[in-house]
XYZ file of C-alpha atoms in Angstrom:
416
model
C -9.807 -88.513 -48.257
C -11.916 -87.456 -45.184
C -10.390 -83.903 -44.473
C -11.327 -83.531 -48.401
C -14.848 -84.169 -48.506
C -14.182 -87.155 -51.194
C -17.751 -88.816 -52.175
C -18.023 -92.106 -50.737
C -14.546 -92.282 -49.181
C -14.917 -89.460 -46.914
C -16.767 -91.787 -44.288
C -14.416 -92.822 -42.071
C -16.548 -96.405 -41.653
C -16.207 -96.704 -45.578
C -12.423 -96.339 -44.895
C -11.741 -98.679 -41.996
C -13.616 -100.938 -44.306
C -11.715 -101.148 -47.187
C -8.457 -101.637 -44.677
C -10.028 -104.854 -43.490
C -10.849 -105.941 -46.900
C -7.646 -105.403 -48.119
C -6.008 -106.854 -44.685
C -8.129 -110.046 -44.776
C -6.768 -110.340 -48.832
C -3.346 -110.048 -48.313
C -3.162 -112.061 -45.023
C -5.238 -114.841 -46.340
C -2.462 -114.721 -49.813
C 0.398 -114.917 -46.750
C -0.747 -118.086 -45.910
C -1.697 -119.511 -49.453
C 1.357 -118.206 -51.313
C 4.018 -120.488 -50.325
C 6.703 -118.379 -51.094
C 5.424 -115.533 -48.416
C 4.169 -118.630 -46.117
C 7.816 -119.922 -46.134
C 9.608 -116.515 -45.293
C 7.063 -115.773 -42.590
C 7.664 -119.931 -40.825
C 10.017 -118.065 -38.491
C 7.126 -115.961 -37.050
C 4.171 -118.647 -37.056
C 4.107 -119.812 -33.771
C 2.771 -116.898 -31.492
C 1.299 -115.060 -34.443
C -1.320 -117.978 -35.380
C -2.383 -118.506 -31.467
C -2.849 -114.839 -31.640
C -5.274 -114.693 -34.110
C -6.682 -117.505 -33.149
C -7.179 -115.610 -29.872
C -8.862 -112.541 -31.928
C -11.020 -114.689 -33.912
C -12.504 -116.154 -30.829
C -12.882 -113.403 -28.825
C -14.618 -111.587 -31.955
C -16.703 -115.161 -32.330
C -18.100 -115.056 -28.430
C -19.628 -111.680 -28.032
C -21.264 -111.634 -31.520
C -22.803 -114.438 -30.199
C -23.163 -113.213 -26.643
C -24.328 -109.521 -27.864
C -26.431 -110.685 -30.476
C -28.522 -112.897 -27.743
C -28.295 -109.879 -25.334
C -28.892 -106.723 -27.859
C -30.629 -108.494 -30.824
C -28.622 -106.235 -33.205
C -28.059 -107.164 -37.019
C -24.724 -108.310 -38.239
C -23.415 -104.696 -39.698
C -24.151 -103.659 -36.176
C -21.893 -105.613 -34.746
C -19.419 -105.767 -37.328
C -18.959 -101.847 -36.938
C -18.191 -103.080 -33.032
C -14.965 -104.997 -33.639
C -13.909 -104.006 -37.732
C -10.815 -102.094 -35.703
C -9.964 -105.675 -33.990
C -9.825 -106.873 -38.040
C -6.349 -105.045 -38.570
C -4.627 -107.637 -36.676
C -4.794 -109.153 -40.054
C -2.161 -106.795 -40.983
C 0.459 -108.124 -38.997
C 1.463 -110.361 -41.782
C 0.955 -109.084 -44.616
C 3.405 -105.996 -42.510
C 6.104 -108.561 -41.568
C 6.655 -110.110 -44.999
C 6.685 -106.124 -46.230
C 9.539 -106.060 -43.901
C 11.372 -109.396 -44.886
C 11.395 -108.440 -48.806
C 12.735 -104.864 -47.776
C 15.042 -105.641 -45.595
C 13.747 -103.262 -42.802
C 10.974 -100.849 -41.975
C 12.721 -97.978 -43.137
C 10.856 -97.733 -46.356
C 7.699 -97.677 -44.793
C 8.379 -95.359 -41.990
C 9.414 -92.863 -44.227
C 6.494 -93.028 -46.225
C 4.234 -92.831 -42.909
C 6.199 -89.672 -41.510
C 5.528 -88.033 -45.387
C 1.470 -88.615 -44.675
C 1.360 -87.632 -41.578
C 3.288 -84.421 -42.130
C 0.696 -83.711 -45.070
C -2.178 -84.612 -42.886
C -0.651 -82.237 -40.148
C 0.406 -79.539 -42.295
C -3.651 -79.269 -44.034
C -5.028 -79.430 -40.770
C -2.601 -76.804 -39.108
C -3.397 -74.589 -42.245
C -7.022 -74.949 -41.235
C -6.672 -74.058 -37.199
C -4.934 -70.823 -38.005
C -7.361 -69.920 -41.229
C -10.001 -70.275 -38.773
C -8.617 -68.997 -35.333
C -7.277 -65.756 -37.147
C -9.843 -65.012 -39.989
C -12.904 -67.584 -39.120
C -12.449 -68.840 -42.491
C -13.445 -72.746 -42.616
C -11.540 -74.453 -45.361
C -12.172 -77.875 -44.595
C -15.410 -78.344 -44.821
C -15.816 -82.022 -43.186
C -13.911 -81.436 -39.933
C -16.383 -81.319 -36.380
C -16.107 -78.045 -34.738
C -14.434 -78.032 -31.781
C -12.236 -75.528 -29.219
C -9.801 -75.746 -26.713
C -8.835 -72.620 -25.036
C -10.687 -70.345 -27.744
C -8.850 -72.237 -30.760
C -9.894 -74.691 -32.948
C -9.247 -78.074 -32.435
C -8.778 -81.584 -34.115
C -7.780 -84.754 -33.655
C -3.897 -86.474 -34.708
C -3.708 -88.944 -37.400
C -3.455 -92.248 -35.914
C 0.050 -92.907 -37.230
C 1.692 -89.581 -36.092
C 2.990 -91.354 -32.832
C 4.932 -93.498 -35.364
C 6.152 -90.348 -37.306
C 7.418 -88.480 -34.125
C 9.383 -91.469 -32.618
C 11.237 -92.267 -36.100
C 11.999 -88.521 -36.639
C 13.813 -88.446 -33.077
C 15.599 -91.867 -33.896
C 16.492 -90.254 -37.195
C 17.835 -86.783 -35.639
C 19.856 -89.047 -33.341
C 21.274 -91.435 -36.216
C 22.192 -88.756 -38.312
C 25.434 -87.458 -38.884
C 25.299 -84.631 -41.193
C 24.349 -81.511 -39.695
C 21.649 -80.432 -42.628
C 20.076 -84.012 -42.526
C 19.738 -83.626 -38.352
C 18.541 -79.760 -39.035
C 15.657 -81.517 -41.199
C 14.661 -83.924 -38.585
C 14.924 -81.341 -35.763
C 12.031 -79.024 -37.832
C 9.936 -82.431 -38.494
C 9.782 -82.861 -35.120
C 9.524 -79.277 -33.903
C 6.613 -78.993 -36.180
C 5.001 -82.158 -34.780
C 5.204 -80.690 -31.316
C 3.739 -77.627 -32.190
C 0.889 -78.951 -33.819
C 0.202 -81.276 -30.509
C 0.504 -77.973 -28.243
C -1.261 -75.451 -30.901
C -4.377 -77.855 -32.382
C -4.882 -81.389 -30.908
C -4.340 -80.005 -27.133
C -4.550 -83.530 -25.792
C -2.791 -83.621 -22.587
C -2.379 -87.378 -22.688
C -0.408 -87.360 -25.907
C 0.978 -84.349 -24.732
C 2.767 -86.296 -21.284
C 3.498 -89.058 -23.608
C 5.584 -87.184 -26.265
C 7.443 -85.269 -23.796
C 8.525 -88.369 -21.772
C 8.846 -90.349 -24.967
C 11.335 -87.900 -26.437
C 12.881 -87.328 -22.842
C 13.525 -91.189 -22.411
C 15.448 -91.725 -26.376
C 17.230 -88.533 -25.424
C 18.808 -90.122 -22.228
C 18.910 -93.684 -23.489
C 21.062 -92.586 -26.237
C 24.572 -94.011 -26.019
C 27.112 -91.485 -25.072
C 30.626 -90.398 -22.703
C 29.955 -90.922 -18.998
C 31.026 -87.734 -18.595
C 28.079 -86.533 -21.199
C 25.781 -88.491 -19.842
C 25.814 -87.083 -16.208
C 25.827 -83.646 -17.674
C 22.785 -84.262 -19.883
C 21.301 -85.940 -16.352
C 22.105 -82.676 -14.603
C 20.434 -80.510 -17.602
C 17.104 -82.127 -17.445
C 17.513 -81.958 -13.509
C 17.967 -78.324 -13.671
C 15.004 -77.813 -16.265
C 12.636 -80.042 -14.351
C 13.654 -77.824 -11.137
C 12.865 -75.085 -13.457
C 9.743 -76.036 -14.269
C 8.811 -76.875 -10.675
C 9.755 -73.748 -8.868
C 8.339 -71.393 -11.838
C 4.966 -73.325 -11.406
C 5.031 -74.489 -14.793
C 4.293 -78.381 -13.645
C 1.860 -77.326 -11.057
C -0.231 -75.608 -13.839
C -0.150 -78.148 -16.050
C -1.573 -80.611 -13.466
C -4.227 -78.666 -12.509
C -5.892 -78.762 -15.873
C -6.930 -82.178 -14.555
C -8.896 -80.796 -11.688
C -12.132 -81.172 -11.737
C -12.591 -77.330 -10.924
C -10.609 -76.100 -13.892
C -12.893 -73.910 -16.169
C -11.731 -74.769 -19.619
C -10.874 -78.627 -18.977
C -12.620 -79.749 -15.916
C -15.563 -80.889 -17.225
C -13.308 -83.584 -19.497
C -12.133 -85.043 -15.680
C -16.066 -84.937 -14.642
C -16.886 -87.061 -18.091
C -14.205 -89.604 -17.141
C -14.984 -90.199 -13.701
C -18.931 -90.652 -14.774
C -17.749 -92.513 -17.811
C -16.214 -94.816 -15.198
C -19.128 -95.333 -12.884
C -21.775 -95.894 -15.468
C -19.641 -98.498 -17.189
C -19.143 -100.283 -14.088
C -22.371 -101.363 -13.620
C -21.859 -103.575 -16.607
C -18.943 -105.168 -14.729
C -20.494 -105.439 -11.985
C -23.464 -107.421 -13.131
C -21.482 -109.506 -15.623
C -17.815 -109.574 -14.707
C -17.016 -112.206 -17.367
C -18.670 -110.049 -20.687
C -19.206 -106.856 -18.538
C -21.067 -104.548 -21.647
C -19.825 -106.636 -24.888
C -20.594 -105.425 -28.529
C -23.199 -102.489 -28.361
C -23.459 -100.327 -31.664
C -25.221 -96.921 -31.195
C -27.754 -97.111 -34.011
C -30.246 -95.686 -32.351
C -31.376 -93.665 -29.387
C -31.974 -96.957 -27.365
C -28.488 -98.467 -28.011
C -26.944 -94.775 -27.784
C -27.863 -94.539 -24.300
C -26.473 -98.032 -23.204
C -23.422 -97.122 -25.217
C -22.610 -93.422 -24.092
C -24.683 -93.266 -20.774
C -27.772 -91.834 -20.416
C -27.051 -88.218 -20.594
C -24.475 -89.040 -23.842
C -21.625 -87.630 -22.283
C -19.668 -91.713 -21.456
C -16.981 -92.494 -23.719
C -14.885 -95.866 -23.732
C -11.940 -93.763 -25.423
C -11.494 -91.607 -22.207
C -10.436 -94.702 -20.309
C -7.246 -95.880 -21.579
C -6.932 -99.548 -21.690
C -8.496 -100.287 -18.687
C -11.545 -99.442 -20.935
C -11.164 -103.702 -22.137
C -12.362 -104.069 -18.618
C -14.885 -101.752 -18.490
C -16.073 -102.797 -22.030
C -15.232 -106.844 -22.304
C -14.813 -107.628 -18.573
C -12.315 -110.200 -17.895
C -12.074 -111.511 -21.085
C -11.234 -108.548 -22.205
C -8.305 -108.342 -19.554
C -6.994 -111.764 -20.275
C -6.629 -110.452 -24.242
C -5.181 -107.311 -23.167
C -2.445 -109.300 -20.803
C -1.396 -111.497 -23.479
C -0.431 -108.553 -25.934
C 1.405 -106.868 -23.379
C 3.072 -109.346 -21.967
C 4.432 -110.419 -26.021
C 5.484 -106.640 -26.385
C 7.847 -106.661 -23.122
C 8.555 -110.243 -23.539
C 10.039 -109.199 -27.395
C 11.438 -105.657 -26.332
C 13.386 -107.067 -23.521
C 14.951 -109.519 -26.149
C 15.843 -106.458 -28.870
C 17.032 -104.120 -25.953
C 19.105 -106.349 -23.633
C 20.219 -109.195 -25.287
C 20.664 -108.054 -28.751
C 23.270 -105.753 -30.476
C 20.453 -104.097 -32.717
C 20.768 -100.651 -33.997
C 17.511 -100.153 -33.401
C 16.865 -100.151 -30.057
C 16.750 -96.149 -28.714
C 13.801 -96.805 -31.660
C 11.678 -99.519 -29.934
C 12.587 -98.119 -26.395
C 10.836 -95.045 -27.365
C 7.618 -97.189 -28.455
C 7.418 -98.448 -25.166
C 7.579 -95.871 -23.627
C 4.852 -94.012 -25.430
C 2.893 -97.305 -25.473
C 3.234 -97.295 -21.204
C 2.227 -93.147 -21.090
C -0.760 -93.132 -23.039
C -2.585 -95.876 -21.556
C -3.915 -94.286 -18.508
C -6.417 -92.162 -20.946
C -5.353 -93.311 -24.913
C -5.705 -97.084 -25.382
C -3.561 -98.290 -27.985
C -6.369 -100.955 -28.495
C -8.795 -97.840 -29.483
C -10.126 -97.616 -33.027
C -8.267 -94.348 -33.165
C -4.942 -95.708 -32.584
C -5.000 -99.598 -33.195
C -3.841 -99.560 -36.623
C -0.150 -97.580 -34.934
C -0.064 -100.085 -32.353
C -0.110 -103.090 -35.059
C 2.567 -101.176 -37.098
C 4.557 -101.481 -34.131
C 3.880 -104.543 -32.780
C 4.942 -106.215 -36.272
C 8.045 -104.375 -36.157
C 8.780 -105.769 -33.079
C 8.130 -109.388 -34.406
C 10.943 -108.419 -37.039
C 13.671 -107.060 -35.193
C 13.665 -109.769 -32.474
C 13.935 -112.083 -35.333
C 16.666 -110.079 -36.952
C 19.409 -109.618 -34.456
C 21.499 -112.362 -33.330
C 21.768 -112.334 -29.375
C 24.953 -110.961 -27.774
C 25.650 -114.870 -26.822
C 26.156 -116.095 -30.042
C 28.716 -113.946 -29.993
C 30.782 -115.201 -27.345
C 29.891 -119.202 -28.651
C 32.054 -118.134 -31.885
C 34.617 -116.750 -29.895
C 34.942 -119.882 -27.920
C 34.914 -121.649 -31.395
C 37.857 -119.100 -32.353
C 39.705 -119.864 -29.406
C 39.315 -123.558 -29.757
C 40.407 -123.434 -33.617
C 43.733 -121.404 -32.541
C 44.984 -124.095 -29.874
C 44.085 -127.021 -32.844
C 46.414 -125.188 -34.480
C 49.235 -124.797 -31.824
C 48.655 -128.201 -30.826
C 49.357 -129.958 -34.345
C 52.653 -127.373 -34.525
C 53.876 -129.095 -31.400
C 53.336 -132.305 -32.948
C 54.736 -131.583 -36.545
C 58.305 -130.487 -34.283
């Protein structure tokens, strides 16, 4: 709706508000309905105090900004509407309950963001090659002379259920299709976006699911020695070294991007500094007054720069404390699908943690841009930990088995 210029919709504020709406609608019917309410009882307990949580933390710096800034209530609402898709979590598990499984859903998300891509890629090379501008509503901006624009926020999503697809597959035309889905989102992350954090992150995430799939020993330490080989490859042709100096602060085309992060980090830790506890809070740039608190004085400070130590930067500690408690859920519940489970699944979720670990130095997941991926995720991990029954059971029935079996040599001894 926003790459075509729609009236109304094509403000991405408009947007994000009509999510909440509809999130706030369909989590408040979870809880009324008593159908949903009962099919979701399994996943009550930490869900609730986590909203709770939200609601709170939302609750205390409108308050505390409001007394500090004096801004109006749409203000501040624009501040923490991304914090409002937790009310998706839900709404999302119940999806998942009636549908037995996320596959539904995933497939639907990789067909969006393969349109989005494919319009946007269509775009770049109307414009690099001719200068034609097709899209009329994207923000001009370049990357090493090309044109360059942002991933949807779901496309992390798309890329790690194409791999797990590829992998799962066992028809050679079905894997050729999810080799090209992913080729193409790889090439649209090198050609367009250019980002080298999501750039690290899908190389290591696809690097990880390769080697965590399950395979012959004697596979395995050849596909170890292959991507031994290639990283010495990489290394000795200077390919690595390169790369990493695009970080340097001395590099011509990305240099100045390291020089906005390091002063995005120093101006915003004044506000940390003077109030460890609400460091900055909710500050909507409105005007020029509240843009220059928000972005730094010269408008070159951006919280999105940061990663996730941006909550610290932004909320102080109690924005660490929040932070802490959703990671610490996410290992607690991928530890239980990946090591004591049997599920299916689990190359899958792997490869979400690993992309959720990589992009944090510089790509918060708590971002507006990439929140609503992270809650997608984060549900799904609420369902699968529910789903599989732990190896242990396992072994309880055998037991059971075993104990059945001598009953039944036991009463033959006693019938002779």
């Amino acid at each position: 709706l926003v790459l075509f210029n729609v009236p109304i919709l094509k403000e991405g504020g408009i947007c994000t508000t009509i999510t909440v709406g509809l999130a706030i609608v369909l989590f408040f019917n979870c809880i009324i309905n008593k159908g949903i309410n009962d099919a979701l009882k399994p996943y009550r307990a930490f869900i609730n105090s986590y909203m709770i949580m939200w609601i709170l933390f939302i609750a205390v710096f409108t308050v505390y900004s409001y007394s500090k800034y004096g801004q109006g209530p749409v203000a501040i609402y624009n501040c923490f509407r991304y914090y409002l898709y937790f009310f998706l979590v839900y709404p999302l598990i119940y999806l998942f309950t009636r549908q037995k499984g996320y596959e539904n859903l995933l497939k639907a998300l990789v067909i969006l963001t393969l349109i989005v891509l494919a319009l946007k890629t269509i775009h770049a090379l109307a414009y690099n090659f001719a200068g034609i501008t097709l899209l009329q509503n994207i923000t001009i901006s370049k990357r090493y002379g090309r044109l360059r624009m942002s991933v949807p926020p779901l496309f992390s999503l798309a890329l790690i259920y194409s791999i797990f697809s590829f992998y799962r597959e066992r028809l050679i035309k079905n894997k050729l299709k999810w080799f090209f889905v992913i080729a193409f989102i790889f090439a649209y992350e090198f050609y367009v976006n250019m980002t080298r954090g999501y750039i690290i992150a899908i190389i290591l995430t696809t690097l990880f699911m390769v080697l965590l799939k399950p395979r012959s020993n004697s596979n395995q330490v050849l596909l170890w020695l292959t991507v031994i080989i290639l990283f010495g490859i990489l290394y000795y042709t200077g390919a690595i070294s390169g790369f990493l100096e695009t970080f340097s602060e001395s590099n011509e085309e990305t240099g100045r991007s390291t020089l906005a992060r390091q002063y995005a980090r120093d101006y915003y830790s004044q506000y940390t500094k003077d109030n460890p506890i609400f460091s900055m809070g909710f500050v909507c740039p409105t005007n020029d007054y509240f843009t220059k608190i928000f972005r730094g004085p010269d408008l070159t400070c951006s919280f999105d720069d940061l990663g996730i130590i941006n909550m610290w930067y932004h909320y102080g500690i109690i924005g660490v404390l929040v932070t802490v408690v959703t990671f610490v859920r996410i290992i607690y519940l991928f530890i239980r699908i990946y090591y004591f489970s049997n599920s299916p699944n689990r190359i899958m979720f792997a490869g979400m943690v690993v992309y959720i670990a990589t992009t944090q130095v510089s790509l918060s997941v708590l971002d507006g841009q990439r929140i609503l991926s992270f809650i997608i995720m984060w549900s799904m991990f609420e369902y699968e930990a529910k789903q599989i029954p732990p190896r242990r059971k396992k072994q309880v029935i055998k037991l059971a088995d075993r104990g059945r079996k001598s009953n039944i040599k036991d009463r033959i001894k006693i019938s002779i």
